[in-house]
Coordinates of N, CA and C in Angstrom, one line a residue:
M1 N 0.8 -1.2 0.0 CA 0.0 0.0 0.0 C 0.9 1.3 0.0
M2 N 1.9 1.3 0.8 CA 2.8 2.4 0.8 C 3.5 2.7 -0.5
V3 N 3.9 1.6 -1.2 CA 4.5 1.8 -2.5 C 3.5 2.4 -3.5
H4 N 2.2 2.0 -3.4 CA 1.2 2.5 -4.3 C 1.0 4.0 -4.0
L5 N 0.9 4.4 -2.7 CA 0.7 5.8 -2.4 C 1.9 6.7 -2.9
H6 N 3.1 6.1 -2.7 CA 4.2 6.9 -3.2 C 4.2 7.0 -4.7
G7 N 3.7 6.0 -5.4 CA 3.6 6.1 -6.8 C 2.6 7.1 -7.3
V8 N 1.4 7.2 -6.5 CA 0.4 8.2 -6.8 C 1.0 9.6 -6.6
Q9 N 1.7 9.8 -5.5 CA 2.3 11.1 -5.2 C 3.3 11.5 -6.2
G10 N 4.1 10.5 -6.7 CA 5.1 10.9 -7.7 C 4.4 11.3 -9.0
L11 N 3.3 10.6 -9.3 CA 2.5 10.9 -10.6 C 2.0 12.3 -10.5
L12 N 1.4 12.7 -9.3 CA 0.9 14.1 -9.1 C 2.0 15.1 -9.3
D13 N 3.1 14.8 -8.6 CA 4.2 15.8 -8.7 C 4.7 15.9 -10.2
A14 N 4.7 14.8 -10.9 CA 5.2 14.9 -12.3 C 4.2 15.7 -13.1
T15 N 2.9 15.6 -12.8 CA 1.8 16.3 -13.5 C 2.0 17.8 -13.3
V16 N 2.2 18.2 -12.0 CA 2.3 19.6 -11.7 C 3.5 20.2 -12.3
L17 N 4.7 19.4 -12.3 CA 5.9 19.9 -12.9 C 5.7 20.1 -14.5
S18 N 5.0 19.2 -15.1 CA 4.8 19.2 -16.5 C 4.0 20.5 -16.9
R19 N 3.0 20.8 -16.1 CA 2.2 22.0 -16.3 C 2.9 23.2 -16.1
L20 N 3.8 23.3 -15.1 CA 4.6 24.4 -14.9 C 5.6 24.6 -16.0
N21 N 6.1 23.5 -16.6 CA 7.0 23.6 -17.7 C 6.2 24.2 -18.9
V22 N 5.0 23.8 -19.1 CA 4.2 24.3 -20.2 C 4.0 25.8 -20.0
V23 N 3.8 26.3 -18.8 CA 3.6 27.7 -18.5 C 4.9 28.4 -18.8
M24 N 6.0 27.9 -18.3 CA 7.3 28.5 -18.6 C 7.6 28.6 -20.0
V25 N 7.3 27.6 -20.8 CA 7.6 27.6 -22.2 C 6.7 28.7 -22.9
M26 N 5.5 28.8 -22.5 CA 4.6 29.8 -23.0 C 5.1 31.2 -22.7
L27 N 5.6 31.4 -21.5 CA 6.1 32.7 -21.2 C 7.4 33.0 -21.8
A28 N 8.2 32.0 -22.1 CA 9.6 32.2 -22.6 C 9.6 32.3 -24.1
G29 N 8.4 32.2 -24.8 CA 8.4 32.2 -26.2 C 8.4 33.7 -26.7
A30 N 8.1 33.9 -28.0 CA 8.1 35.2 -28.5 C 6.9 36.0 -28.1
W31 N 6.9 36.3 -26.8 CA 5.7 37.0 -26.3 C 5.5 38.3 -26.9
Y32 N 6.5 39.0 -27.3 CA 6.4 40.4 -27.8 C 5.7 40.4 -29.1
S33 N 5.5 39.2 -29.8 CA 4.8 39.2 -31.0 C 3.4 38.8 -30.9
N34 N 2.9 38.6 -29.7 CA 1.6 38.0 -29.5 C 0.7 39.2 -29.0
A35 N -0.4 39.4 -29.8 CA -1.3 40.5 -29.5 C -2.1 40.3 -28.2
T36 N -2.4 39.0 -27.9 CA -3.1 38.7 -26.7 C -2.4 39.1 -25.4
V37 N -1.1 38.8 -25.4 CA -0.2 39.2 -24.3 C -0.2 40.7 -24.1
W38 N -0.1 41.4 -25.1 CA 0.0 42.9 -25.0 C -1.4 43.4 -24.6
T39 N -2.4 42.8 -25.0 CA -3.8 43.2 -24.6 C -3.9 43.0 -23.1
A40 N -3.5 41.8 -22.6 CA -3.6 41.5 -21.2 C -2.8 42.5 -20.4
L41 N -1.5 42.8 -20.8 CA -0.7 43.7 -20.1 C -1.3 45.1 -20.1
A42 N -1.8 45.5 -21.2 CA -2.5 46.8 -21.2 C -3.7 46.9 -20.3
F43 N -4.4 45.8 -20.2 CA -5.6 45.8 -19.3 C -5.2 45.9 -17.9
F44 N -4.1 45.1 -17.4 CA -3.7 45.2 -16.1 C -3.1 46.5 -15.7
A45 N -2.3 47.1 -16.7 CA -1.7 48.4 -16.4 C -2.8 49.5 -16.3
T46 N -3.8 49.4 -17.1 CA -5.0 50.4 -17.0 C -5.7 50.2 -15.7
L47 N -5.9 48.9 -15.3 CA -6.5 48.7 -14.0 C -5.8 49.3 -12.9
A48 N -4.4 49.1 -12.9 CA -3.6 49.6 -11.8 C -3.6 51.1 -11.8
A49 N -3.5 51.7 -13.0 CA -3.5 53.2 -13.1 C -4.9 53.8 -12.6
G50 N -6.0 53.1 -13.0 CA -7.3 53.6 -12.6 C -7.5 53.5 -11.1
A51 N -7.0 52.3 -10.5 CA -7.1 52.2 -9.0 C -6.3 53.2 -8.3
G52 N -5.1 53.5 -8.8 CA -4.2 54.5 -8.2 C -4.8 55.9 -8.3
A53 N -5.4 56.2 -9.4 CA -6.0 57.5 -9.6 C -7.2 57.7 -8.7
M54 N -8.0 56.6 -8.5 CA -9.2 56.7 -7.7 C -8.8 56.9 -6.2
W55 N -7.7 56.2 -5.8 CA -7.2 56.3 -4.4 C -6.7 57.7 -4.2
A56 N -5.9 58.2 -5.1 CA -5.4 59.6 -4.9 C -6.5 60.6 -4.9
T57 N -7.5 60.5 -5.7 CA -8.6 61.4 -5.7 C -9.4 61.4 -4.4
M58 N -9.7 60.2 -4.0 CA -10.4 60.0 -2.7 C -9.7 60.6 -1.5
K59 N -8.3 60.5 -1.5 CA -7.5 61.0 -0.4 C -7.5 62.6 -0.5
A60 N -7.5 63.1 -1.7 CA -7.4 64.5 -1.9 C -8.7 65.2 -1.5
V61 N -9.8 64.6 -1.9 CA -11.2 65.2 -1.7 C -11.6 65.0 -0.3
N62 N -11.3 63.8 0.3 CA -11.8 63.5 1.6 C -10.7 63.0 2.5
P63 N -9.8 63.9 2.9 CA -8.6 63.5 3.7 C -9.0 63.0 5.1
K64 N -8.2 62.0 5.6 CA -8.5 61.5 6.9 C -8.0 62.4 8.0
I65 N -8.9 62.5 9.0 CA -8.5 63.3 10.2 C -8.1 62.4 11.3
R66 N -6.9 62.6 11.9 CA -6.4 61.7 12.9 C -5.9 62.6 14.1
L67 N -6.5 62.4 15.3 CA -6.0 63.0 16.5 C -5.5 61.9 17.4
A68 N -4.2 62.0 17.8 CA -3.6 61.0 18.7 C -3.5 61.6 20.0
H69 N -3.5 60.7 21.0 CA -3.3 61.2 22.4 C -2.4 60.2 23.1
D70 N -1.7 60.8 24.1 CA -0.7 60.0 24.9 C -0.6 60.5 26.3
A71 N -0.9 59.7 27.3 CA -0.8 60.1 28.7 C 0.3 59.3 29.4
R72 N 1.2 60.0 30.0 CA 2.3 59.4 30.7 C 2.5 60.0 32.0
G73 N 2.8 59.2 33.0 CA 3.1 59.7 34.3 C 4.5 60.3 34.4
I74 N 4.7 61.4 35.2 CA 6.0 62.0 35.4 C 6.4 61.7 36.8
P75 N 7.6 61.0 37.0 CA 8.0 60.7 38.4 C 8.2 61.9 39.3
M76 N 7.6 61.8 40.5 CA 7.8 62.9 41.4 C 8.8 62.5 42.5
P77 N 9.6 63.4 43.0 CA 10.5 63.1 44.1 C 9.8 62.7 45.4
R78 N 10.5 61.8 46.1 CA 10.0 61.4 47.4 C 10.8 62.0 48.5
F79 N 10.1 62.6 49.5 CA 10.8 63.2 50.6 C 10.5 62.5 51.9
E80 N 11.5 62.1 52.7 CA 11.3 61.5 54.0 C 11.0 62.5 55.1
D81 N 11.3 63.8 54.8 CA 11.1 64.8 55.8 C 9.6 65.2 55.8
H82 N 8.9 64.9 56.9 CA 7.5 65.1 56.9 C 7.2 66.6 57.1
E83 N 8.2 67.4 57.3 CA 7.9 68.9 57.4 C 7.8 69.5 56.0
F84 N 8.2 68.7 55.0 CA 8.2 69.2 53.6 C 6.8 69.0 53.1
V85 N 6.1 70.0 52.7 CA 4.7 69.9 52.2 C 4.6 70.5 50.8
I86 N 3.9 69.8 50.0 CA 3.6 70.3 48.6 C 2.1 70.8 48.6
Q87 N 2.0 72.0 48.2 CA 0.6 72.6 48.2 C 0.3 73.1 46.8
H88 N -1.0 73.1 46.5 CA -1.5 73.7 45.3 C -2.7 74.6 45.6
R89 N -2.5 75.9 45.4 CA -3.4 76.9 45.7 C -3.9 76.8 47.2
G90 N -2.9 76.6 48.0 CA -3.2 76.6 49.5 C -3.6 75.2 50.0
A91 N -3.9 74.3 49.2 CA -4.3 72.9 49.6 C -3.1 72.0 49.6
S92 N -2.9 71.3 50.7 CA -1.7 70.3 50.8 C -2.0 69.0 50.1
L93 N -1.0 68.5 49.4 CA -1.1 67.3 48.6 C -0.3 66.2 49.3
D94 N -0.9 65.1 49.6 CA -0.2 64.0 50.3 C 0.7 63.2 49.4
T95 N 0.2 62.8 48.2 CA 1.0 62.1 47.3 C 0.8 62.6 45.9
P96 N 1.4 63.7 45.6 CA 1.2 64.4 44.3 C 1.7 63.5 43.1
H97 N 0.9 63.5 42.0 CA 1.3 62.9 40.8 C 1.0 63.8 39.6
V98 N 1.8 63.7 38.6 CA 1.6 64.6 37.4 C 1.5 63.7 36.2
I99 N 0.5 63.9 35.4 CA 0.3 63.2 34.1 C 0.5 64.2 33.0
E100 N 1.3 63.7 32.1 CA 1.6 64.5 30.8 C 0.7 64.0 29.7
L101 N -0.3 64.9 29.4 CA -1.3 64.5 28.4 C -0.9 65.3 27.1
S102 N -0.6 64.5 26.0 CA -0.2 65.1 24.8 C -1.3 64.8 23.7
L103 N -1.5 65.8 22.9 CA -2.5 65.6 21.8 C -1.7 66.0 20.5
G104 N -1.9 65.2 19.5 CA -1.2 65.5 18.2 C -2.1 65.3 17.0
N105 N -2.0 66.2 16.1 CA -2.8 66.1 14.9 C -1.9 65.4 13.9
Q106 N -2.2 64.1 13.6 CA -1.5 63.3 12.7 C -2.1 63.2 11.3
G107 N -3.2 63.9 11.1 CA -3.8 63.8 9.8 C -3.1 64.6 8.7
R108 N -3.7 64.7 7.6 CA -3.1 65.4 6.4 C -3.7 66.8 6.2
R109 N -4.5 67.3 7.2 CA -5.0 68.6 7.1 C -5.3 69.1 8.5
D110 N -5.6 70.4 8.6 CA -5.8 71.0 10.0 C -7.2 70.5 10.5
I111 N -7.2 70.4 11.8 CA -8.4 70.1 12.5 C -9.1 71.4 12.9
E112 N -10.3 71.6 12.5 CA -11.1 72.8 12.8 C -12.2 72.5 13.7
S113 N -12.7 73.6 14.3 CA -13.8 73.4 15.3 C -15.0 72.8 14.8
R114 N -15.3 73.1 13.5 CA -16.5 72.6 12.8 C -16.5 71.1 12.7
M115 N -15.3 70.4 12.9 CA -15.1 69.0 12.7 C -15.5 68.3 14.0
F116 N -15.9 69.0 15.0 CA -16.4 68.4 16.3 C -18.0 68.2 16.1
P117 N -18.5 67.0 16.0 CA -20.0 66.9 15.8 C -20.8 67.6 16.9
N118 N -21.7 68.5 16.4 CA -22.6 69.2 17.3 C -21.8 70.0 18.4
E119 N -20.5 70.3 18.1 CA -19.7 71.1 19.0 C -19.5 70.4 20.3
V120 N -19.5 69.1 20.3 CA -19.3 68.3 21.5 C -17.8 68.2 21.8
P121 N -17.3 68.5 23.0 CA -15.9 68.5 23.2 C -15.4 67.0 23.3
L122 N -14.1 66.9 23.2 CA -13.5 65.6 23.5 C -13.2 65.5 25.0
T123 N -13.6 64.5 25.7 CA -13.4 64.3 27.1 C -12.5 63.2 27.4
F124 N -11.5 63.5 28.3 CA -10.6 62.5 28.8 C -10.9 62.2 30.3
E125 N -11.3 61.0 30.6 CA -11.7 60.7 32.0 C -10.7 59.8 32.7
F126 N -10.1 60.3 33.8 CA -9.2 59.6 34.6 C -9.9 59.0 35.8
D127 N -9.2 58.1 36.5 CA -9.8 57.4 37.6 C -9.6 58.1 38.9
R128 N -9.1 59.3 38.9 CA -9.0 60.1 40.1 C -9.2 61.6 39.7
P129 N -9.8 62.4 40.7 CA -10.0 63.8 40.4 C -8.8 64.6 40.0
V130 N -8.9 65.5 39.1 CA -7.8 66.3 38.6 C -7.8 67.5 39.5
I131 N -6.6 67.8 40.2 CA -6.5 68.9 41.0 C -6.4 70.2 40.3
G132 N -5.6 70.2 39.2 CA -5.5 71.4 38.4 C -4.5 71.2 37.2
L133 N -4.3 72.2 36.4 CA -3.4 72.2 35.3 C -2.1 73.0 35.8
L134 N -1.0 72.4 35.5 CA 0.3 73.1 35.8 C 0.8 73.9 34.7
G135 N 0.9 75.2 34.9 CA 1.4 76.1 33.8 C 0.6 76.1 32.6
R136 N 1.2 76.5 31.5 CA 0.5 76.6 30.2 C 0.8 75.4 29.4
P137 N 0.0 75.1 28.4 CA 0.3 74.0 27.5 C 1.5 74.3 26.7
V138 N 2.3 73.2 26.4 CA 3.5 73.3 25.7 C 3.3 72.9 24.2
V139 N 3.6 73.8 23.3 CA 3.4 73.5 21.9 C 4.8 73.0 21.3
R140 N 4.8 71.7 20.9 CA 6.1 71.2 20.4 C 6.1 71.3 18.9
A141 N 5.0 71.5 18.2 CA 5.0 71.6 16.8 C 3.7 72.3 16.4
G142 N 3.7 72.8 15.2 CA 2.5 73.5 14.7 C 2.5 75.0 15.0
T143 N 1.5 75.6 14.4 CA 1.5 77.1 14.4 C 0.2 77.6 15.1
A144 N -0.8 76.8 15.3 CA -2.1 77.3 15.8 C -1.9 77.6 17.3
V145 N -2.7 78.5 17.8 CA -2.7 78.7 19.3 C -3.3 77.5 20.0
P146 N -2.6 77.0 21.0 CA -3.0 75.8 21.7 C -4.4 76.0 22.3
P147 N -5.3 75.0 22.1 CA -6.7 75.2 22.7 C -6.6 75.0 24.2
P148 N -7.5 75.6 24.9 CA -7.5 75.4 26.4 C -8.1 74.1 26.8
M149 N -7.7 73.6 27.9 CA -8.2 72.3 28.4 C -9.0 72.7 29.7
E150 N -10.2 72.2 29.8 CA -11.1 72.5 30.9 C -11.3 71.4 31.8
I151 N -11.3 71.7 33.1 CA -11.5 70.7 34.2 C -12.9 70.8 34.7
D152 N -13.6 69.7 34.9 CA -15.0 69.7 35.4 C -15.1 69.5 36.9
G153 N -14.0 69.5 37.6 CA -14.1 69.3 39.0 C -14.0 67.9 39.5
G154 N -14.0 67.0 38.5 CA -13.8 65.5 38.9 C -12.6 65.0 38.2
G155 N -12.7 63.8 37.6 CA -11.6 63.2 36.9 C -11.6 63.5 35.4
N156 N -12.4 64.4 34.9 CA -12.6 64.7 33.5 C -11.9 66.0 33.1
V157 N -11.2 65.9 32.0 CA -10.7 67.1 31.4 C -11.2 67.1 29.9
S158 N -11.6 68.3 29.4 CA -12.3 68.4 28.2 C -11.5 69.3 27.2
L159 N -11.5 68.9 26.0 CA -10.9 69.8 24.9 C -12.1 70.3 24.1
A160 N -12.4 71.6 24.2 CA -13.5 72.2 23.5 C -13.1 72.2 22.0
P161 N -14.2 72.3 21.1 CA -13.9 72.4 19.7 C -12.9 73.6 19.4
A162 N -11.8 73.2 18.7 CA -10.8 74.2 18.5 C -10.0 73.9 17.3
H163 N -9.0 74.7 17.0 CA -8.2 74.5 15.8 C -6.8 74.0 16.1
L164 N -6.5 72.8 15.5 CA -5.2 72.2 15.6 C -4.6 72.1 14.2
S165 N -3.4 72.8 14.0 CA -2.8 72.8 12.7 C -2.2 71.4 12.4
K166 N -2.0 71.1 11.1 CA -1.4 69.9 10.7 C -0.1 69.7 11.3
G167 N 0.1 68.5 12.0 CA 1.4 68.2 12.6 C 1.5 68.8 14.0
Q168 N 0.6 69.5 14.5 CA 0.7 70.2 15.8 C 0.6 69.2 16.9
I169 N 1.5 69.5 17.9 CA 1.5 68.7 19.2 C 1.4 69.6 20.4
V170 N 0.5 69.4 21.2 CA 0.2 70.2 22.4 C 0.3 69.3 23.6
T171 N 1.0 69.7 24.6 CA 1.1 68.9 25.9 C 0.6 69.7 27.1
Y172 N -0.2 69.0 27.9 CA -0.8 69.6 29.1 C -0.3 68.8 30.3
Y173 N -0.1 69.4 31.4 CA 0.4 68.8 32.6 C -0.7 68.8 33.7
L174 N -1.2 67.6 34.0 CA -2.3 67.5 35.0 C -1.8 67.1 36.3
L175 N -2.3 67.7 37.4 CA -1.9 67.4 38.7 C -2.9 66.6 39.5
F176 N -2.5 65.5 40.1 CA -3.4 64.7 40.9 C -2.8 64.5 42.3
D177 N -3.7 64.1 43.2 CA -3.3 63.8 44.6 C -3.5 62.3 44.8
G178 N -2.5 61.5 44.5 CA -2.6 60.1 44.6 C -2.3 59.4 43.3
P179 N -2.0 58.1 43.3 CA -1.7 57.4 42.1 C -2.9 57.5 41.1
V180 N -2.6 57.5 39.8 CA -3.6 57.7 38.8 C -3.2 56.8 37.6
G181 N -4.2 56.2 37.0 CA -3.9 55.4 35.8 C -3.6 56.3 34.6
E182 N -2.8 55.7 33.7 CA -2.3 56.5 32.6 C -3.1 56.2 31.3
E183 N -4.3 55.5 31.5 CA -5.1 55.2 30.3 C -6.5 55.8 30.5
P184 N -6.6 57.1 30.1 CA -7.9 57.8 30.3 C -9.0 57.2 29.3
T185 N -10.2 57.3 29.7 CA -11.3 56.9 28.8 C -11.7 58.1 28.0
V186 N -11.7 58.0 26.7 CA -11.9 59.1 25.8 C -13.3 59.0 25.2
T187 N -14.1 60.1 25.3 CA -15.4 60.1 24.7 C -15.4 61.3 23.8
G188 N -16.2 61.2 22.7 CA -16.3 62.3 21.7 C -15.8 61.7 20.4
A189 N -15.9 62.5 19.3 CA -15.5 62.0 18.0 C -15.2 63.2 17.1
L190 N -14.6 62.9 16.0 CA -14.3 63.9 14.9 C -15.0 63.5 13.6
L191 N -15.5 64.4 12.9 CA -16.1 64.1 11.6 C -15.0 63.6 10.6
N192 N -15.3 62.5 10.0 CA -14.4 61.8 9.1 C -13.0 61.7 9.7
G193 N -13.0 61.3 11.0 CA -11.7 61.2 11.6 C -11.7 60.2 12.8
S194 N -10.6 60.0 13.4 CA -10.5 59.1 14.5 C -9.6 59.7 15.6
V195 N -9.9 59.3 16.8 CA -9.2 59.6 18.0 C -8.6 58.4 18.6
R196 N -7.3 58.3 18.7 CA -6.7 57.0 19.1 C -5.5 57.2 20.0
K197 N -5.2 56.2 20.7 CA -4.0 56.1 21.6 C -2.8 56.0 20.7
Q198 N -1.7 56.8 20.9 CA -0.5 56.6 20.2 C 0.7 56.5 21.2
L199 N 1.3 55.3 21.2 CA 2.4 55.1 22.1 C 3.6 55.9 21.7
A200 N 4.5 56.2 22.6 CA 5.7 56.9 22.3 C 6.6 56.1 21.3
L201 N 7.1 56.7 20.3 CA 7.9 56.1 19.3 C 9.2 56.8 19.2
G202 N 10.3 56.1 19.3 CA 11.6 56.8 19.2 C 11.9 57.9 20.2
G203 N 11.3 57.7 21.4 CA 11.5 58.7 22.4 C 10.6 59.9 22.3
H204 N 9.8 60.0 21.3 CA 8.9 61.2 21.1 C 7.5 60.6 21.0
P205 N 6.5 61.2 21.7 CA 5.2 60.5 21.7 C 4.5 60.5 20.3
F206 N 4.9 61.4 19.4 CA 4.2 61.4 18.1 C 5.2 61.4 16.9
D207 N 6.3 60.6 17.0 CA 7.1 60.4 15.9 C 6.3 59.5 14.9
R208 N 5.8 60.1 13.9 CA 4.9 59.4 13.0 C 5.6 58.4 12.1
L209 N 5.1 57.2 12.0 CA 5.6 56.2 11.1 C 5.3 56.7 9.7
Q210 N 6.2 56.5 8.8 CA 6.1 56.9 7.4 C 5.7 55.8 6.5
G211 N 5.2 54.7 7.1 CA 4.8 53.5 6.3 C 3.8 53.8 5.2
W212 N 2.9 54.7 5.5 CA 1.8 55.0 4.5 C 2.3 55.5 3.2
R213 N 3.6 56.0 3.2 CA 4.1 56.5 1.9 C 4.4 55.4 0.9
V214 N 4.7 54.2 1.4 CA 5.0 53.1 0.5 C 3.8 52.3 0.2
V215 N 2.6 52.6 0.7 CA 1.4 51.8 0.4 C 1.1 51.9 -1.1
P216 N 1.1 53.1 -1.7 CA 0.8 53.1 -3.2 C 1.7 52.2 -4.0
A217 N 3.0 52.2 -3.6 CA 4.0 51.4 -4.3 C 3.7 49.9 -4.2
I218 N 3.3 49.5 -3.0 CA 3.0 48.1 -2.7 C 1.8 47.7 -3.5
L219 N 0.7 48.6 -3.5 CA -0.5 48.2 -4.3 C -0.2 48.1 -5.8
A220 N 0.6 49.0 -6.3 CA 1.0 49.0 -7.7 C 1.7 47.7 -8.0
G221 N 2.7 47.3 -7.1 CA 3.4 46.1 -7.4 C 2.5 44.9 -7.3
M222 N 1.6 44.9 -6.4 CA 0.7 43.7 -6.3 C -0.2 43.7 -7.6
A223 N -0.6 44.8 -8.1 CA -1.5 44.8 -9.3 C -0.8 44.2 -10.5
L224 N 0.6 44.3 -10.5 CA 1.3 43.7 -11.6 C 1.8 42.3 -11.4
V225 N 2.1 42.0 -10.1 CA 2.6 40.6 -9.8 C 1.5 39.6 -9.6
V226 N 0.5 40.0 -8.9 CA -0.6 39.0 -8.6 C -1.2 38.4 -9.8
P227 N -1.5 39.2 -10.9 CA -2.1 38.5 -12.1 C -1.2 37.5 -12.7
F228 N 0.1 37.7 -12.6 CA 1.1 36.7 -13.2 C 1.0 35.4 -12.5
W229 N 1.1 35.5 -11.1 CA 1.1 34.2 -10.3 C -0.3 33.6 -10.4
A230 N -1.4 34.4 -10.5 CA -2.7 33.8 -10.7 C -2.8 33.0 -12.0
F231 N -2.2 33.6 -13.0 CA -2.1 32.9 -14.3 C -1.4 31.6 -14.1
V232 N -0.3 31.6 -13.5 CA 0.5 30.3 -13.3 C -0.3 29.3 -12.5
L233 N -0.9 29.8 -11.4 CA -1.7 28.9 -10.5 C -2.9 28.3 -11.3
V234 N -3.6 29.1 -12.0 CA -4.7 28.6 -12.8 C -4.2 27.5 -13.8
A235 N -3.1 27.8 -14.5 CA -2.6 26.9 -15.5 C -2.2 25.6 -14.8
V236 N -1.7 25.6 -13.6 CA -1.3 24.3 -12.9 C -2.5 23.5 -12.5
V237 N -3.6 24.1 -12.0 CA -4.7 23.4 -11.5 C -5.8 23.0 -12.6
L238 N -5.7 23.7 -13.7 CA -6.7 23.4 -14.7 C -6.5 22.0 -15.3
P239 N -7.6 21.4 -15.8 CA -7.4 20.1 -16.5 C -6.5 20.3 -17.8
D240 N -6.0 19.1 -18.2 CA -5.0 19.2 -19.3 C -5.6 19.8 -20.6
Q241 N -6.9 19.4 -20.9 CA -7.4 19.9 -22.1 C -7.6 21.4 -22.1
W242 N -7.9 22.0 -20.9 CA -8.0 23.4 -20.8 C -6.7 24.1 -21.0
V243 N -5.6 23.5 -20.5 CA -4.3 24.1 -20.7 C -3.9 24.1 -22.1
D244 N -4.2 23.0 -22.8 CA -3.9 22.9 -24.3 C -4.7 24.0 -25.0
S245 N -6.0 24.2 -24.7 CA -6.8 25.2 -25.3 C -6.2 26.6 -25.1
L246 N -5.8 26.8 -23.8 CA -5.2 28.1 -23.5 C -3.9 28.4 -24.3
Q247 N -3.1 27.3 -24.4 CA -1.9 27.5 -25.2 C -2.2 27.8 -26.6
D248 N -3.1 27.1 -27.2 CA -3.5 27.3 -28.6 C -4.0 28.7 -28.8
L249 N -4.8 29.2 -27.8 CA -5.3 30.6 -27.9 C -4.2 31.6 -27.9
L250 N -3.2 31.4 -27.1 CA -2.2 32.4 -26.9 C -1.3 32.4 -28.1
W251 N -1.0 31.3 -28.7 CA 0.0 31.2 -29.8 C -0.6 30.8 -31.1
E252 N -1.9 31.1 -31.3 CA -2.5 30.8 -32.6 C -2.0 31.7 -33.7

């Protein structure tokens, strides 16, 4: 029985190899003199060009809005001297903690106040009440005036509808009394956009990956390569008479 199975397997392998050989012979022939080959190449090239044009037009007319946020704790010094007291506006803090909340416009256009649906602000909810904001927001990039951050008296801070220029990064420093989680719950939305967590990359919270620049090149390459291998695969799995008919059609 084992010998018989090995014989069947060998026959199948020989059949696959023979069909691959037929395909290679077909491709290695005088392809430049065959009108069918040129028609197929023109079709796939037109298809790839059309897809690329549609993608570029869609991006230009309806650009994606992306607002990233990153919250990180800043280590505070520990003092054993109980006579040392940290106060904020006259109130003593037992275990002060500071959260650095950064917002970055990673989209391809400015974020405007009209892009906040129904002028609803973005809210960042922490698991402990916010004592206050330390200093002024720090602008690391961008030209627009940094929008103010409002505190509701609890664990929420809100970003009212405002203008964030393309590539702008604004950092706020929030003061808490006690340990606080670094993953706020975000509520709110942007029209035709997304609000998402962005981890620190390369030591900077918003070092943007440039992978999207190579996406069009990858799609164009796939549009040219995939049809070739699809042709090879179909030629391998088709019945023998179909392969013969295809060969006759190409080289008639």
